[in-house]
XYZ file of C-alpha atoms in Angstrom:
344
model
C -103.467 61.518 -117.477
C -102.783 60.857 -121.168
C -99.898 58.911 -122.717
C -97.939 61.970 -123.828
C -98.203 63.427 -120.345
C -96.825 60.219 -118.853
C -93.928 60.075 -121.294
C -92.955 63.655 -120.455
C -93.329 63.013 -116.737
C -91.146 59.925 -116.671
C -88.546 61.561 -118.909
C -88.338 64.489 -116.527
C -88.054 62.184 -113.541
C -85.225 60.240 -115.163
C -83.269 63.375 -115.983
C -83.915 65.144 -112.705
C -83.041 62.124 -110.613
C -79.572 62.351 -112.111
C -79.369 66.109 -111.552
C -80.801 66.211 -108.054
C -78.891 63.348 -106.449
C -76.542 65.708 -104.666
C -76.357 67.128 -101.177
C -77.756 70.582 -100.527
C -75.865 73.049 -98.405
C -76.567 76.761 -98.860
C -76.713 76.790 -102.629
C -76.533 73.991 -105.130
C -79.392 71.745 -106.155
C -82.023 69.973 -104.091
C -81.239 66.487 -102.870
C -83.324 63.369 -102.607
C -81.154 62.196 -99.686
C -81.552 58.542 -100.619
C -79.250 57.469 -97.823
C -81.732 58.588 -95.155
C -83.928 56.103 -93.359
C -87.565 56.007 -94.452
C -89.888 55.438 -91.518
C -93.127 55.969 -93.435
C -96.241 57.241 -91.669
C -95.018 56.020 -88.291
C -92.336 58.690 -87.924
C -92.837 61.241 -85.160
C -90.410 63.819 -86.575
C -89.676 65.476 -89.867
C -86.249 64.957 -91.416
C -84.542 64.997 -94.814
C -85.323 62.084 -97.109
C -88.616 60.911 -95.614
C -89.664 59.607 -99.041
C -86.326 58.047 -99.975
C -87.846 54.553 -100.129
C -91.577 55.180 -100.419
C -91.379 57.746 -103.253
C -87.799 58.466 -104.358
C -89.086 60.419 -107.382
C -91.034 62.891 -105.236
C -88.653 65.841 -105.174
C -87.809 65.488 -108.847
C -91.498 65.516 -109.792
C -92.118 68.599 -107.676
C -89.068 70.386 -109.092
C -90.173 69.679 -112.675
C -93.626 71.145 -112.112
C -92.320 74.195 -110.265
C -89.738 74.785 -112.973
C -92.454 74.641 -115.627
C -94.699 77.029 -113.683
C -91.946 79.565 -112.996
C -90.822 79.460 -116.634
C -94.359 80.310 -117.744
C -94.882 82.929 -115.019
C -91.808 84.121 -113.063
C -94.112 85.633 -110.431
C -95.218 82.108 -109.524
C -91.970 81.568 -107.618
C -92.960 84.236 -105.100
C -96.516 82.915 -104.985
C -95.449 79.372 -104.094
C -93.004 80.665 -101.488
C -95.786 82.761 -99.971
C -98.150 79.781 -99.861
C -95.741 77.933 -97.584
C -95.275 81.010 -95.391
C -99.004 81.648 -94.968
C -99.592 77.962 -94.296
C -96.967 77.657 -91.557
C -98.113 80.771 -89.692
C -101.559 79.263 -89.078
C -101.333 76.301 -86.694
C -98.143 75.021 -88.276
C -97.093 73.683 -91.679
C -100.063 71.384 -92.312
C -101.451 72.421 -95.737
C -104.557 73.906 -94.100
C -104.309 76.860 -96.481
C -105.073 74.578 -99.435
C -108.518 73.468 -98.222
C -111.471 74.843 -100.186
C -114.586 76.167 -98.467
C -117.622 73.895 -98.543
C -121.253 74.245 -97.463
C -120.323 73.246 -93.911
C -116.660 74.283 -93.706
C -114.864 77.633 -93.893
C -111.166 77.467 -94.649
C -108.373 80.041 -94.756
C -108.547 81.130 -98.395
C -111.055 83.889 -97.677
C -109.158 85.311 -94.695
C -108.027 88.910 -95.096
C -104.324 88.193 -95.772
C -105.236 85.536 -98.374
C -108.368 86.689 -100.203
C -107.648 87.732 -103.803
C -103.971 87.553 -102.938
C -102.742 84.002 -102.437
C -102.232 82.089 -105.689
C -100.525 78.986 -107.053
C -103.160 76.451 -106.030
C -103.360 75.011 -109.536
C -99.610 74.318 -109.547
C -99.996 72.359 -106.308
C -102.921 70.476 -107.884
C -100.762 69.411 -110.834
C -97.949 68.315 -108.546
C -100.310 66.309 -106.363
C -101.890 64.597 -109.384
C -98.445 63.542 -110.644
C -97.439 62.233 -107.228
C -100.698 60.342 -106.752
C -100.082 58.591 -110.063
C -96.515 57.589 -109.192
C -96.785 57.149 -105.396
C -100.453 57.020 -104.303
C -101.326 58.232 -100.795
C -97.687 58.823 -99.911
C -96.543 62.446 -100.229
C -98.374 65.031 -98.130
C -99.611 68.348 -99.439
C -97.748 70.049 -96.575
C -94.467 68.597 -97.815
C -95.291 69.622 -101.374
C -95.611 73.226 -100.160
C -92.286 73.065 -98.319
C -90.394 71.566 -101.263
C -92.043 73.844 -103.835
C -91.034 76.872 -101.758
C -87.390 75.752 -101.741
C -87.448 75.030 -105.463
C -89.013 78.441 -106.185
C -86.161 80.182 -104.380
C -83.548 78.033 -106.103
C -85.022 78.612 -109.569
C -84.990 82.363 -108.914
C -81.264 82.356 -108.198
C -81.427 81.968 -104.440
C -80.000 79.357 -102.066
C -80.986 75.718 -101.822
C -81.412 73.697 -98.652
C -82.293 70.144 -97.736
C -86.014 70.243 -96.972
C -87.155 68.244 -93.963
C -90.149 66.079 -94.866
C -92.550 63.645 -93.248
C -95.394 66.068 -92.482
C -99.004 65.006 -92.686
C -101.996 67.103 -93.714
C -104.539 68.759 -91.464
C -108.180 67.765 -91.232
C -109.280 71.350 -90.753
C -108.327 75.009 -91.005
C -108.850 78.291 -89.151
C -109.918 81.480 -90.883
C -109.729 83.293 -87.548
C -106.109 82.310 -86.963
C -105.228 83.272 -90.531
C -106.674 86.728 -89.892
C -104.842 87.086 -86.593
C -101.481 85.365 -87.111
C -100.237 86.399 -90.550
C -98.264 89.693 -90.465
C -99.927 92.486 -92.430
C -98.303 94.858 -94.954
C -98.744 97.856 -92.630
C -97.235 96.217 -89.550
C -94.699 98.108 -87.451
C -91.608 96.459 -85.984
C -93.317 95.663 -82.695
C -96.227 93.939 -84.434
C -93.947 92.004 -86.779
C -91.781 90.843 -83.889
C -94.805 89.801 -81.826
C -96.368 87.777 -84.637
C -93.142 85.937 -85.357
C -92.558 85.252 -81.677
C -96.141 84.011 -81.305
C -95.463 81.128 -83.694
C -92.015 80.422 -82.249
C -89.700 82.343 -84.573
C -87.041 84.788 -83.412
C -86.214 88.338 -84.423
C -83.404 87.196 -86.716
C -85.847 84.862 -88.479
C -88.186 87.793 -89.074
C -85.471 89.886 -90.688
C -84.168 87.036 -92.852
C -87.595 85.782 -93.968
C -88.659 89.318 -94.879
C -86.052 88.980 -97.618
C -88.533 86.799 -99.493
C -89.854 90.142 -100.745
C -86.893 90.307 -103.080
C -89.250 88.590 -105.562
C -92.944 89.029 -106.251
C -95.496 91.808 -106.560
C -98.048 93.583 -104.382
C -101.305 95.409 -105.085
C -101.530 99.168 -104.655
C -104.053 98.662 -101.877
C -101.415 96.925 -99.736
C -99.005 99.880 -99.731
C -101.437 102.802 -99.703
C -99.742 104.167 -96.572
C -96.479 104.511 -98.502
C -98.107 106.798 -101.071
C -98.357 109.604 -98.512
C -94.597 109.741 -97.995
C -94.496 109.096 -94.250
C -91.054 110.312 -93.040
C -91.087 107.829 -90.152
C -91.028 105.023 -92.689
C -88.457 106.376 -95.119
C -85.863 107.560 -92.647
C -84.038 110.878 -92.645
C -85.204 111.786 -96.130
C -88.159 110.671 -98.182
C -87.198 109.087 -101.494
C -89.396 111.357 -103.589
C -88.511 109.686 -106.866
C -89.687 106.333 -105.562
C -92.781 107.929 -104.022
C -93.670 109.622 -107.311
C -93.311 106.366 -109.248
C -95.745 104.675 -106.862
C -98.215 107.541 -107.018
C -98.169 107.478 -110.822
C -98.630 103.725 -110.906
C -101.547 103.713 -108.495
C -103.357 106.911 -109.535
C -106.727 106.490 -111.236
C -106.448 102.747 -111.094
C -108.075 99.796 -109.457
C -105.965 99.366 -106.351
C -107.053 95.751 -106.059
C -105.649 94.814 -109.457
C -102.698 97.114 -110.186
C -99.435 95.449 -109.162
C -96.057 96.865 -108.237
C -92.772 94.996 -108.035
C -91.603 94.391 -104.468
C -88.085 94.916 -105.818
C -87.943 97.307 -108.779
C -84.278 96.592 -109.551
C -84.158 92.776 -109.875
C -87.838 91.797 -109.552
C -87.536 88.140 -110.584
C -84.142 87.391 -109.020
C -83.722 86.127 -105.477
C -80.862 88.267 -104.166
C -80.073 90.834 -101.480
C -81.362 93.807 -103.496
C -84.424 94.003 -101.233
C -82.195 95.125 -98.355
C -80.305 97.565 -100.589
C -83.649 99.098 -101.482
C -84.594 99.540 -97.827
C -81.502 101.633 -97.129
C -82.458 103.995 -99.964
C -86.086 104.300 -98.834
C -87.441 102.024 -101.558
C -89.185 99.350 -99.512
C -92.576 98.889 -101.124
C -94.605 97.859 -98.075
C -94.646 99.710 -94.786
C -93.696 96.436 -93.103
C -90.597 96.367 -95.304
C -89.387 99.914 -94.759
C -89.772 99.798 -90.959
C -86.936 97.266 -90.837
C -84.471 100.157 -91.186
C -86.359 102.804 -89.228
C -87.954 100.994 -86.306
C -84.993 99.327 -84.567
C -81.251 99.990 -84.671
C -80.352 96.319 -84.198
C -82.566 95.256 -87.098
C -81.046 97.975 -89.268
C -77.569 96.619 -88.535
C -78.702 93.166 -89.669
C -80.091 94.705 -92.867
C -76.764 96.445 -93.444
C -74.921 93.151 -92.956
C -77.085 91.558 -95.654
C -76.311 94.447 -97.997
C -72.591 93.987 -97.419
C -72.575 90.185 -97.699
C -75.314 88.495 -99.759
C -74.063 85.039 -98.770
C -74.813 85.827 -95.125
C -78.384 86.597 -96.177
C -78.604 83.365 -98.171
C -77.351 81.303 -95.244
C -79.665 82.980 -92.747
C -82.650 82.740 -95.066
C -82.160 79.014 -95.652
C -81.725 78.432 -91.923
C -84.866 80.402 -91.088
C -86.879 78.572 -93.749
C -85.958 75.307 -92.061
C -86.987 76.729 -88.694
C -90.301 77.899 -90.115
C -90.826 74.492 -91.714
C -90.636 72.902 -88.256
C -93.616 74.851 -86.927
C -96.298 72.483 -85.654
C -95.967 69.648 -88.172
C -98.471 66.799 -87.995
C -96.618 63.491 -87.871
C -97.151 59.873 -86.915
C -100.881 59.097 -86.814
C -101.989 62.745 -86.660
C -103.752 64.187 -89.679
C -103.713 62.321 -92.982
C -102.143 62.202 -96.430
C -104.711 63.924 -98.629
C -105.231 62.532 -102.089
C -106.630 65.920 -103.167
C -105.005 68.904 -101.486
C -108.214 70.922 -101.639
C -110.282 68.584 -99.493
C -109.950 66.081 -96.674
C -110.177 62.463 -97.729
């Protein structure tokens, strides 16, 4: 780390510490929660402000790096949010998704839902390097993912929430569980519900967390089933204009590289437009559109989010906290990796 990098880093920390020293409700800016007790590695639970004493600059450093990354590439907000999601759905929020394959270890990066799809690892690397310089062996990679996900939503215009921290990092990963646990883009309502319930999340969490698709992009190969205009997905009438736009985009192209916006109307803004799109038959993925065709109760929840975006924001923040509590390693379990890509 060179001198200019350090000067920029410490300047950002100084400014952001002033900006971020506020409480987070559903909206507003992230908080360092300096009034919370700091138990260190001995804590058996996650809670706000785990680094209040051991690394009070942690959240400001993470926010600065995420802000820089999203400014350079707005799509990165969705990518960092998705990293946290795909991590938590495989044996809990333990940063297992960040581990690289080695000669004698196979991680989760090459699993079907992740291969050539998950991105943002370099941003996490930069964040970890900054934190290791300021607070060595203190902040876990799992907590970096959780905080970066919140900051990505906030920087895209969505709600803020007080992230619970104190997780430790896994010593292993499971490609098999990544293949089996992460919901696929062609899932029906029954499959989506089952996969969420399997990890301990409820139906309302599934509907709220699906709203993450209000930002980001997807490859043509992930929504090939939508190109055929399946009436059971679109509802009473197929949105032929939307279907035609997808067919034109994906025709004579490499379906593994051509990208479509998950939300064509406000693609880089975290809002409730995703749910508006579903009611007009413009959900990009099959797993999106089935939310309004596969279950009347789910459709009513979607309609409530269309009518009141703040209800969506509140439910999304609440469900993100619930997801963040899935199977965390605490106390003496796991470790604090010094490099998120490998065990110590």
